[in-house]
Coordinates of C-alpha atoms in Angstrom, one line a residue:
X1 CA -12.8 -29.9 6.6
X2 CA -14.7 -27.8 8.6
X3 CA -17.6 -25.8 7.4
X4 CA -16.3 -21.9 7.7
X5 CA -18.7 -19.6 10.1
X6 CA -21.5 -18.1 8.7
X7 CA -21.2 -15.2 6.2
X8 CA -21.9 -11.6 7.8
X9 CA -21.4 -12.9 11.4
X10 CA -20.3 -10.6 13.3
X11 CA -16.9 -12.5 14.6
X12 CA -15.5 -11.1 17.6
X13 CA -12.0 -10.5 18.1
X14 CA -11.0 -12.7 20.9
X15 CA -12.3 -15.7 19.4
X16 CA -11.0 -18.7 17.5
X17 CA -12.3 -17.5 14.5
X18 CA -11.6 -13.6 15.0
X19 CA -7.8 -14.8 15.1
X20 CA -7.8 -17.2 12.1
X21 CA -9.4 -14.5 9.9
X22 CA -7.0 -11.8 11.3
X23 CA -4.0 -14.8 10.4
X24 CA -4.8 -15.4 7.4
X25 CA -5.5 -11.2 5.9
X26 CA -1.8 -10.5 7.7
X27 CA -0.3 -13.2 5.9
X28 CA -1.8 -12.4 2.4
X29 CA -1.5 -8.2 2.5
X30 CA 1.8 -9.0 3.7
X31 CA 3.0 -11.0 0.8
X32 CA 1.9 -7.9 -1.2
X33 CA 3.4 -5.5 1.2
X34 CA 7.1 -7.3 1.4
X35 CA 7.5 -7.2 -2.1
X36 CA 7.0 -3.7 -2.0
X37 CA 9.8 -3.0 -0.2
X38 CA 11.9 -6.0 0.0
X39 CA 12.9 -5.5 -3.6
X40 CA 14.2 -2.3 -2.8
X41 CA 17.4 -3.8 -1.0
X42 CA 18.3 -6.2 -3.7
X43 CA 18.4 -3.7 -6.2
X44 CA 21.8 -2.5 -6.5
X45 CA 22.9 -6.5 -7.0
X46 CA 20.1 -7.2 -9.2
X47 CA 21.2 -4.8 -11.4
X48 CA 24.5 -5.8 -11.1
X49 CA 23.9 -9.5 -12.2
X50 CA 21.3 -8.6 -15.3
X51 CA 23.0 -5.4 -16.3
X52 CA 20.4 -3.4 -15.8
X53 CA 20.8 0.9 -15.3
X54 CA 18.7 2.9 -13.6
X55 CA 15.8 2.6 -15.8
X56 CA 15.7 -1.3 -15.9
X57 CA 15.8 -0.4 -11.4
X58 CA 12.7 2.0 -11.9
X59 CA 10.8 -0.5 -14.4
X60 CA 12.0 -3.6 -11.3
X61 CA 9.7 -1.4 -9.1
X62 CA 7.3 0.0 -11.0
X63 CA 5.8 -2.8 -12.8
X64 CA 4.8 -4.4 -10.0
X65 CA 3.0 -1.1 -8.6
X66 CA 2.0 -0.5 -12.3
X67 CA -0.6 -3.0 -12.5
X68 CA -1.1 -3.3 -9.1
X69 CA -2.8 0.1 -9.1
X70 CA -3.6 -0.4 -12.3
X71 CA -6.3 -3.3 -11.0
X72 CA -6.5 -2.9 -7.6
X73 CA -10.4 -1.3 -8.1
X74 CA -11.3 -3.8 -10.3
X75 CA -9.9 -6.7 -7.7
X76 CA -12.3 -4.9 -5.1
X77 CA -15.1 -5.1 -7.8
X78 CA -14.5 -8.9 -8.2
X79 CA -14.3 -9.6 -4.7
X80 CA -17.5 -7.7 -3.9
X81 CA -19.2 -9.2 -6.5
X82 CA -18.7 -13.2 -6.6
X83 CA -17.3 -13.3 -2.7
X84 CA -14.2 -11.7 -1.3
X85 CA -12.4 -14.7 0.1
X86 CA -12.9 -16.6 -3.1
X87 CA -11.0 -13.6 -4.9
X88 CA -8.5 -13.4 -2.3
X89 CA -7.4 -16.9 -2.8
X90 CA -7.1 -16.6 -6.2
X91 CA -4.9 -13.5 -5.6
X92 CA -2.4 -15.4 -3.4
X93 CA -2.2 -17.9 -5.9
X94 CA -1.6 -16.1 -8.7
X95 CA 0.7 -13.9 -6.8
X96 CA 3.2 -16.9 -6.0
X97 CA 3.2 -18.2 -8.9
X98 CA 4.0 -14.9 -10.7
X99 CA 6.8 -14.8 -7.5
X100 CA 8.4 -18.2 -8.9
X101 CA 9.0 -16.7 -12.2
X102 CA 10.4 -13.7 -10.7
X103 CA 12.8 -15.8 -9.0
X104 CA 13.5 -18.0 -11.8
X105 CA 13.9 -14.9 -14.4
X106 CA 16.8 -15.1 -16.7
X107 CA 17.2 -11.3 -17.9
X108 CA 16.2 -7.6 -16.8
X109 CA 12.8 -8.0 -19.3
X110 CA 12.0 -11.3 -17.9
X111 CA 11.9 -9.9 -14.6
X112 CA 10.5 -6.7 -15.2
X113 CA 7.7 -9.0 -17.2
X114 CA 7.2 -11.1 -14.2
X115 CA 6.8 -8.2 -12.0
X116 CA 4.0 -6.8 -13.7
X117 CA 2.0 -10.2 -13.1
X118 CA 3.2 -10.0 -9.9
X119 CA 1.1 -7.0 -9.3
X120 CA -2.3 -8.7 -11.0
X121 CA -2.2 -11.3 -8.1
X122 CA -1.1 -8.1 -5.5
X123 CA -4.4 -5.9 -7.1
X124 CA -6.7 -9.4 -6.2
X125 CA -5.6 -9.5 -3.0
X126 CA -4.9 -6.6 -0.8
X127 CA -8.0 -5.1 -1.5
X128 CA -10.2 -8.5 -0.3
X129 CA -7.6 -8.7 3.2
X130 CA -9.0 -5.2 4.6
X131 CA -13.2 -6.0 3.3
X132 CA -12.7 -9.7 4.9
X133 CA -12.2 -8.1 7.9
X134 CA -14.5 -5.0 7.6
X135 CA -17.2 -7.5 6.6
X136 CA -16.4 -10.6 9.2
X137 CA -16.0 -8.5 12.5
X138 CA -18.2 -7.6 15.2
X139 CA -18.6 -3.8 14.6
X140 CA -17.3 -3.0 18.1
X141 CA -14.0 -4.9 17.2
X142 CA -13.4 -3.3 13.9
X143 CA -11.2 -0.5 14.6
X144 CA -8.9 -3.1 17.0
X145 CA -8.6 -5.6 14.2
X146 CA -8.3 -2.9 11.6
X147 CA -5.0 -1.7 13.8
X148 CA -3.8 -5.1 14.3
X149 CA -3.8 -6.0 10.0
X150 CA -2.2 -2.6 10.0
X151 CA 0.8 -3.0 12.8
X152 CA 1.2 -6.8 11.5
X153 CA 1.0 -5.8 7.5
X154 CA 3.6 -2.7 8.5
X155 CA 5.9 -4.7 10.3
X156 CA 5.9 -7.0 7.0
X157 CA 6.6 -4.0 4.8
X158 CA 9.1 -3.1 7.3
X159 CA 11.1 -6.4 8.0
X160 CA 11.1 -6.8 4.2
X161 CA 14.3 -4.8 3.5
X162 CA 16.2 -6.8 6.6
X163 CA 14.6 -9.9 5.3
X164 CA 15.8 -9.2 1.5
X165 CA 19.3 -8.0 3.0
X166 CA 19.6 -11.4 4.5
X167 CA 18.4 -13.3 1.8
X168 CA 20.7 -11.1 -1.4
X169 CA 23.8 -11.6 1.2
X170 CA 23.2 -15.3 1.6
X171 CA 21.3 -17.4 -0.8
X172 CA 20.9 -14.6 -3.6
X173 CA 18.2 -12.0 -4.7
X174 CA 16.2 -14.6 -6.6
X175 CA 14.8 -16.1 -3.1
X176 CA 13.3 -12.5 -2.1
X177 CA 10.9 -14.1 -4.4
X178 CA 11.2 -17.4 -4.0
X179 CA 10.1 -17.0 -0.3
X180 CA 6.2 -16.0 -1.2
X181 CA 5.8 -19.7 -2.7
X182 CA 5.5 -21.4 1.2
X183 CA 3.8 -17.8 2.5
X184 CA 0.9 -18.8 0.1
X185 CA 1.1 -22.3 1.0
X186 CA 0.2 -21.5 4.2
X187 CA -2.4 -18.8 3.7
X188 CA -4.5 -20.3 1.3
X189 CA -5.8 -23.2 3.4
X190 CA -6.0 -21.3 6.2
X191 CA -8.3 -18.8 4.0
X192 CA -10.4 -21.7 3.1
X193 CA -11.1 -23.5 5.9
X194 CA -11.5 -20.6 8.7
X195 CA -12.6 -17.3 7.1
X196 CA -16.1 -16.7 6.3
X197 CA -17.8 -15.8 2.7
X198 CA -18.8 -12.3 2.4
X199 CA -19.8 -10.3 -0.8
X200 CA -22.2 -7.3 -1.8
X201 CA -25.1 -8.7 -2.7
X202 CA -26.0 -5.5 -4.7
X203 CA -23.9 -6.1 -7.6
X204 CA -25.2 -9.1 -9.0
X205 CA -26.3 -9.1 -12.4
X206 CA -24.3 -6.1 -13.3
X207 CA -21.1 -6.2 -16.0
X208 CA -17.3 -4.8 -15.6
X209 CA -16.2 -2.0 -16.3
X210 CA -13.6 -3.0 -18.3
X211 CA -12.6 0.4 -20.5
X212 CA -12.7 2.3 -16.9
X213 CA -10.1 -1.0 -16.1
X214 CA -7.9 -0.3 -19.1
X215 CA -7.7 3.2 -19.6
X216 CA -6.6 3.5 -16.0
X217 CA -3.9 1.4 -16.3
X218 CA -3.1 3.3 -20.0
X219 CA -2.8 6.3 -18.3
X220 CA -0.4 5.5 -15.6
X221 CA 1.6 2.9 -17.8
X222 CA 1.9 5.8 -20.1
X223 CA 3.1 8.7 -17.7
X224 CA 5.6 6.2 -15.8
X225 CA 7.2 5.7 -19.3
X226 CA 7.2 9.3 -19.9
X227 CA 9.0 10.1 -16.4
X228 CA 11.4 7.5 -16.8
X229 CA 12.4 7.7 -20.6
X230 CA 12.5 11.7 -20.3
X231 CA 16.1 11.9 -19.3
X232 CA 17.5 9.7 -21.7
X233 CA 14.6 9.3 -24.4
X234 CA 13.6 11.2 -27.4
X235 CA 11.9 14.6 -26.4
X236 CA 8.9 13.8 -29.0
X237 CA 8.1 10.4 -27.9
X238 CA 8.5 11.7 -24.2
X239 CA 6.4 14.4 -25.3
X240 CA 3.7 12.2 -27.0
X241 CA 3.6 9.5 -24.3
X242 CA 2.8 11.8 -21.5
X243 CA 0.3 13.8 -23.4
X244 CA -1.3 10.6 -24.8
X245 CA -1.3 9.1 -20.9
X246 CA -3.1 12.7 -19.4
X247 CA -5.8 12.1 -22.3
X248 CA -6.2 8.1 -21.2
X249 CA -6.9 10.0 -17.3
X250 CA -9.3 12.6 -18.8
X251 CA -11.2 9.6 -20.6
X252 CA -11.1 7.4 -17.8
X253 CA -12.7 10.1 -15.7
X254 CA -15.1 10.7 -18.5
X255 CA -16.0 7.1 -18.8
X256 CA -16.5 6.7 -14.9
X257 CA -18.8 9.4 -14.8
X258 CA -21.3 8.6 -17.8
X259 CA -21.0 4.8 -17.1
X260 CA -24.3 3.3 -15.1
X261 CA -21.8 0.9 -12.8
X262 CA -18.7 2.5 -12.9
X263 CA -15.3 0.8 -11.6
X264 CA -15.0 3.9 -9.9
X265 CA -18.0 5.6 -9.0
X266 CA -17.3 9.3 -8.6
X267 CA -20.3 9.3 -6.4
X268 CA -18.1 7.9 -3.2
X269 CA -15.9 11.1 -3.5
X270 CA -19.2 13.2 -2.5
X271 CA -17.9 12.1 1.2
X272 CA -15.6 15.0 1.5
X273 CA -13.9 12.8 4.7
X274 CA -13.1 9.9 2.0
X275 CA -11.6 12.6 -0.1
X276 CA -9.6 14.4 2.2
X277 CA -8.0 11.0 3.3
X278 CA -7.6 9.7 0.0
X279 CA -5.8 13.2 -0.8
X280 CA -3.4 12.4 2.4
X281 CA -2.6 9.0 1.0
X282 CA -1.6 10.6 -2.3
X283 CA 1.4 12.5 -0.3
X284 CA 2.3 9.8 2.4
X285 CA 2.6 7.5 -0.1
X286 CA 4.4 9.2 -2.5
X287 CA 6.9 10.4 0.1
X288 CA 7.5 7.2 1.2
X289 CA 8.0 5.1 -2.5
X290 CA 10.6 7.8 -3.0
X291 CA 12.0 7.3 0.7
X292 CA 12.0 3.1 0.4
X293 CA 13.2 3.3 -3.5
X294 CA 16.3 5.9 -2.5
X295 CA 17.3 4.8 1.2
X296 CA 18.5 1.1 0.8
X297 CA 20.3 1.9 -2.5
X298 CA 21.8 5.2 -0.5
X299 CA 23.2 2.5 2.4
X300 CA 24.6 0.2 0.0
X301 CA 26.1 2.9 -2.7
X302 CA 27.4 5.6 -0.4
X303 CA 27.5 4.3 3.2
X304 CA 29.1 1.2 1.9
X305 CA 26.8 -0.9 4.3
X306 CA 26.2 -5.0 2.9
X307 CA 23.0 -5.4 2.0
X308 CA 22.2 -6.8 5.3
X309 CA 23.3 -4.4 6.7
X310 CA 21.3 -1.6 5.0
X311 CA 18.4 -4.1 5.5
X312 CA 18.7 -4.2 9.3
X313 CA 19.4 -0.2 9.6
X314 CA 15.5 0.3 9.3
X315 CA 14.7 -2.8 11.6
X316 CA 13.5 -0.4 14.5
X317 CA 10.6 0.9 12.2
X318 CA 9.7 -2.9 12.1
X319 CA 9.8 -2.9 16.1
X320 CA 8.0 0.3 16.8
X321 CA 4.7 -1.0 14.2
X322 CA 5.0 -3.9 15.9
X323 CA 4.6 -2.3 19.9
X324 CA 2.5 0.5 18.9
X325 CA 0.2 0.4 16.2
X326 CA -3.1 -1.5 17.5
X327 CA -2.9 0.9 20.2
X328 CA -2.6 3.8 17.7
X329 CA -5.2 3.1 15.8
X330 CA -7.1 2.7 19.0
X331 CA -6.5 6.4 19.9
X332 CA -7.6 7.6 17.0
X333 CA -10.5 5.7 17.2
X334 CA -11.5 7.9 20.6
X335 CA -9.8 11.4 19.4
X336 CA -10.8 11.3 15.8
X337 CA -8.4 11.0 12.9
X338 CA -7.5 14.7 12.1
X339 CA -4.5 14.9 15.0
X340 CA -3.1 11.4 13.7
X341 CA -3.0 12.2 10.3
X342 CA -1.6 15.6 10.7
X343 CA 1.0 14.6 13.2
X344 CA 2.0 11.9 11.5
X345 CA 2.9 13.0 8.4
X346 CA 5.2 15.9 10.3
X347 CA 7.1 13.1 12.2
X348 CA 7.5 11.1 8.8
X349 CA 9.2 14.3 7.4
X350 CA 11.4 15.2 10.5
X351 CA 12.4 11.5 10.1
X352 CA 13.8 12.0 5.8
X353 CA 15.1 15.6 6.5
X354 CA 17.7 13.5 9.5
X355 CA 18.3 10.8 6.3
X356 CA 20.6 13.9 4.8
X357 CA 23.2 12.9 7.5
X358 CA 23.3 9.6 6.0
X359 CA 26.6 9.7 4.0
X360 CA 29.7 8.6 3.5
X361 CA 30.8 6.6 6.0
X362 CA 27.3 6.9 8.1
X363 CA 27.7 6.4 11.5
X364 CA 24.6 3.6 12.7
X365 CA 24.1 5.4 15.6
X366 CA 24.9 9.0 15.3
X367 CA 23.3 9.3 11.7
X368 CA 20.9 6.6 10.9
X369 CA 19.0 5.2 13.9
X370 CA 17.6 9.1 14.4
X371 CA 16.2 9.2 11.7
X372 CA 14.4 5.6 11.4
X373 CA 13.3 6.0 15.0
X374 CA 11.6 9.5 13.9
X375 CA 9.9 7.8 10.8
X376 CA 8.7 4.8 12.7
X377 CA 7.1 6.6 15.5
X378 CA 5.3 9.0 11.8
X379 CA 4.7 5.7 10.5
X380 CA 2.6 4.3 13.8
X381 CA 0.7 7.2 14.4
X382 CA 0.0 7.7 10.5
X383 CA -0.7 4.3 9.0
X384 CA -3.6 2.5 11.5
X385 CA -5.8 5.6 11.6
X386 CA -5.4 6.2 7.5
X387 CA -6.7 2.7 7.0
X388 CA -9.4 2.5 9.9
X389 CA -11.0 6.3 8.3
X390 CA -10.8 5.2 4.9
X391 CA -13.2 2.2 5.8
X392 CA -15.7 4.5 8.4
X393 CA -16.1 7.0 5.5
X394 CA -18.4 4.3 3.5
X395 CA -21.2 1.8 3.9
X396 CA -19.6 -1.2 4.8
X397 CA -21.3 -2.9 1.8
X398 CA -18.4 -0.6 -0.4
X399 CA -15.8 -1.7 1.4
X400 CA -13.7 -4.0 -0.7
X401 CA -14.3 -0.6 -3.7
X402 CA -13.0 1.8 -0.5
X403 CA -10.1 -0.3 0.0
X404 CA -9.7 -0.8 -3.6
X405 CA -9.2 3.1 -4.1
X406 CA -7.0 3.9 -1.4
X407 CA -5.0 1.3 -2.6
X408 CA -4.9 2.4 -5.4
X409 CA -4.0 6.0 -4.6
X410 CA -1.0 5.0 -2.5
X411 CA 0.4 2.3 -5.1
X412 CA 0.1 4.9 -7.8
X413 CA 1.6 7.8 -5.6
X414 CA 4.6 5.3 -5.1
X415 CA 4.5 4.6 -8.7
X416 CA 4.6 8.3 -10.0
X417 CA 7.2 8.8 -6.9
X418 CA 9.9 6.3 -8.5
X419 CA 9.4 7.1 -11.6
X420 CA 9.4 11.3 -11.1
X421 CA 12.4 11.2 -8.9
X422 CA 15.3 10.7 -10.4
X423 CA 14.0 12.7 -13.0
X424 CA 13.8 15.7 -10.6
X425 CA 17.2 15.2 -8.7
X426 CA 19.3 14.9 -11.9
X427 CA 20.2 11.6 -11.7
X428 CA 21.6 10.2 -14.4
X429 CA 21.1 6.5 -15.8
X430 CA 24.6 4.7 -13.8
X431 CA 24.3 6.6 -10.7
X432 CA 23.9 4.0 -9.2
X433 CA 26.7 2.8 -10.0
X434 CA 28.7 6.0 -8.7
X435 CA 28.4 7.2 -4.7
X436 CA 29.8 10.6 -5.4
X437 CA 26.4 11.0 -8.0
X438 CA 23.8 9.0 -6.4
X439 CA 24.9 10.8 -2.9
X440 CA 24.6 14.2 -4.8
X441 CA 20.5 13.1 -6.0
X442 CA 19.8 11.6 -2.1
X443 CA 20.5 15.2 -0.2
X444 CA 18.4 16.6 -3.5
X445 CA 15.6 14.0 -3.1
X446 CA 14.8 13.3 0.7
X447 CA 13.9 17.5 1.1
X448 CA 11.2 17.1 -1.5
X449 CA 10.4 14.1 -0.1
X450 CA 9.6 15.5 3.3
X451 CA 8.3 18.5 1.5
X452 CA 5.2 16.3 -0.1
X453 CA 4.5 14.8 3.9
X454 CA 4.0 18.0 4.6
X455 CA 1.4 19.4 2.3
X456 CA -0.3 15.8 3.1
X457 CA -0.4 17.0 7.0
X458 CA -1.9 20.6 5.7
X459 CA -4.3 18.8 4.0
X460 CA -5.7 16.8 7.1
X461 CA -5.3 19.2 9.7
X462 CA -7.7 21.3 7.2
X463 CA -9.8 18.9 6.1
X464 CA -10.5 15.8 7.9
X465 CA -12.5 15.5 10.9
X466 CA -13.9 13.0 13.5
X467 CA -17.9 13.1 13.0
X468 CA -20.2 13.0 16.6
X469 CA -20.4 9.7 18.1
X470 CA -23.5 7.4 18.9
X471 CA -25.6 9.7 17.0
X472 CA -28.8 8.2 14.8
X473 CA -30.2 11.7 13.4
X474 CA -29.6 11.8 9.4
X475 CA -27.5 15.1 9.9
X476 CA -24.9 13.0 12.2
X477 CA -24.8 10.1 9.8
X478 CA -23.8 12.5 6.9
X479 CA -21.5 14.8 9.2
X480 CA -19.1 16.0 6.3
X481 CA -20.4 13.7 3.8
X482 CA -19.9 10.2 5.6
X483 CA -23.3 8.7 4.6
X484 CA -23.9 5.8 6.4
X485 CA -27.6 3.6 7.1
X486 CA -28.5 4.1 10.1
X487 CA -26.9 2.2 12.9
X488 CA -27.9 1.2 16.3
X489 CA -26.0 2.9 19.1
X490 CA -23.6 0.6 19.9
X491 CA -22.4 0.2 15.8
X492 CA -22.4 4.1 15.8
X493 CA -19.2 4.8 17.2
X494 CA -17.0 2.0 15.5
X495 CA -18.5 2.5 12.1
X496 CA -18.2 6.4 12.3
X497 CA -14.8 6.8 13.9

């Protein structure tokens, strides 16, 4: 086997080893990223076959994201501490294997069970793809191959409902997660042999954080149950839960700030540019968990499309990631993120507000393509530059804890999304079951939906900006709070934009 390059080397992108590493972090974030939305297309038959309602649909979903952001900071810890490839592997591992008893899961609890170790692999993972390659690239190439993971990694969470349409019309839902078995069998080697060691050598020696670990994932497991349960639960449980899970967030906050090496150190929110984008991701995210949870059921329920067919109605997203993002994130690289992420979000919402045509009896054409087209082209110029500014807002040596937040943010904004929906739209536990009700909820759902993608474009027209390029003086290194070492010229500009 051949020895893997040398850790911190500076790969560039047009070589052997730039592509192997950019392979193998596509193929692992997409695993992740496919079972984020592929699910969402088998739903409607899953239920249907383990006699599941509505909440036993939300519970499908929001295991996964549950402990996914849950864990996804302490996956980033891991990876920065004893080696982020190492921890990736182990991630994809565990992921498949949680996949194959998904697939072979007899009832609703099984599954929902199966789901939530799912998303223990998934918090292992996704954060060590984006620090492998914010760690193994040349500095000049970072913002290329940053776009690339992000156009290949979107067109996985975009193919995923055509994919999981295919695969519930022909061989059954079960394979949706059958299929990550041979995705892992392929990216694990590939990990091993050709992508390079990297880890922050500043951690060693110090513990985990584990209460930050679990009160963070009391809190949210604690308010999902509350949003979910509150139509059809007891009021004083309901009650209790949620109040119980808003004092597991004030402790976790508590804890974070007194503890000496914190999961979360509240110390990288002093860069108000990691803040604002972090506070963008929040309404993106959200909008777009509610969006992907609602649409594919809305095709299949009301439209009367196969699941195929509702599937393949958002295949042009898939084509327009695919085309545009590397160059997307390239722009923003040379404007600065603030037009991106405002723009972006606006096209996103233009894109849910044309989903209210989407009825009965849809026409492909006149109704649906619109509105996929519009979101696709929000989704390009939104996702590449999010990513890319996340990761200049830190030191590299934080990266894999960056990536581990803004994961985190956007897996729980998806999570409260799912959960908070159908609680706010009225709909009831077998709407699902019903097109008249679950049509009703849709035209209720996709305004606040597009409502959220707007407040996230106020927030980073207001907020974020693109600090002054190929500067070395201390005041341009901490332009709005992005502190940085310093760089020489030619590492200024990739690192800070």
């Amino acid at each position: 086997m051949a020895a893997p390059p040398q850790e911190n080397s500076a790969v560039r992108m047009s070589s052997p080893a730039g592509k192997w590493i950019l392979l193998t972090t596509v193929l692992g974030s997409s695993m992740a990223l496919l079972d984020s939305t592929v699910v969402n297309v088998a739903l409607p038959r899953i239920g249907r076959d383990l006699d599941a309602d509505l909440a036993g649909l939300q519970w499908t979903i929001n295991a996964y994201m549950l402990t996914l952001a849950g864990l996804i900071l302490l996956g980033g810890a891991l990876g920065d501490r004893f080696g982020r490839r190492k921890v990736f592997v182990v991630g994809v591992v565990w992921f498949a294997a949680a996949s194959l008893l998904c697939g072979l899961a007899p009832s609703a609890e099984v599954l929902v069970a199966a789901r939530a170790l799912q998303g223990i692999g998934g918090a292992l993972l996704t954060p060590g793809s984006l620090a492998l390659i914010q760690a193994s690239f040349h500095p000049d190439d970072r913002a290329r191959a940053v776009g690339l993971w992000s156009g290949f990694g979107g067109v996985g969470a975009a193919v995923g409902p055509f994919l999981g349409g295919w695969l519930v019309d022909g061989p059954g839902w079960r394979w949706v997660f059958l299929l990550n078995v041979p995705l892992a069998l392929l990216c694990a080697p590939i990990a091993l042999r050709h992508v390079p060691e990297s880890k922050d050598d500043r951690v060693h020696g110090r513990g985990f954080d584990v209460l930050g670990a679990a009160l963070g994932a009391l809190a949210l497991a604690l308010v999902t149950y509350a949003l979910i349960e509150a139509p059809s639960g007891s009021v004083p449980v309901v009650a209790v839960t949620a109040t119980a899970g808003v004092a597991a967030g004030v402790a976790f906050v508590s804890v974070e700030r007194r503890r000496a090496d914190p999961m979360m150190p509240l110390s990288i929110f002093g860069s108000r540019q990691f803040t604002a984008v972090n506070l963008v991701t929040l309404c993106v995210y959200a909008a777009f968990g509610g969006f992907f949870f609602l649409s594919a059921v809305q095709l299949q329920v009301v439209s009367g499309y196969s699941a195929l067919g509702a599937g393949t109605a958002l295949l042009p997203t898939t084509v327009l990631m695919l085309l545009l993002s590397a160059r997307s994130g390239e722009l923003a690289g040379r404007i600065g993120p603030r037009i991106p992420l405002t723009v972006g979000p606006l096209l996103c919402a233009g894109g849910m507000l044309l989903m209210l045509r989407v009825g009965a009896d849809a026409s492909y054409v006149g109704d649906v393509l619109p509105a996929v087209l519009v979101l696709g082209l929000g989704m390009v110029t939104l996702v590449a530059p999010l990513t890319a500014t996340v990761l200049a807002s830190v030191d590299v040596g934080r990266a894999g804890l960056a990536s581990g937040i803004n994961n985190a943010a956007a897996r729980a904004a998806g999570l409260v999304a799912v959960a908070a929906l159908p609680l706010l739209v009225g709909m009831g536990e077998e709407a699902y079951r019903s097109a008249d009700a679950f049509n009703d909820a849709f035209q209720r759902a996709m305004p606040l939906c597009a409502g959220v993608l707007v407040l996230g474009a106020v927030v980073a027209f207001a907020t974020v900006r693109k600090p002054p390029p190929d500067c070395r003086r201390p005041e341009c290194l901490t332009h709005g709070n992005v502190t940085a070492p310093p760089l020489e010229p030619t590492q200024a500009r990739s690192r800070l934009e």
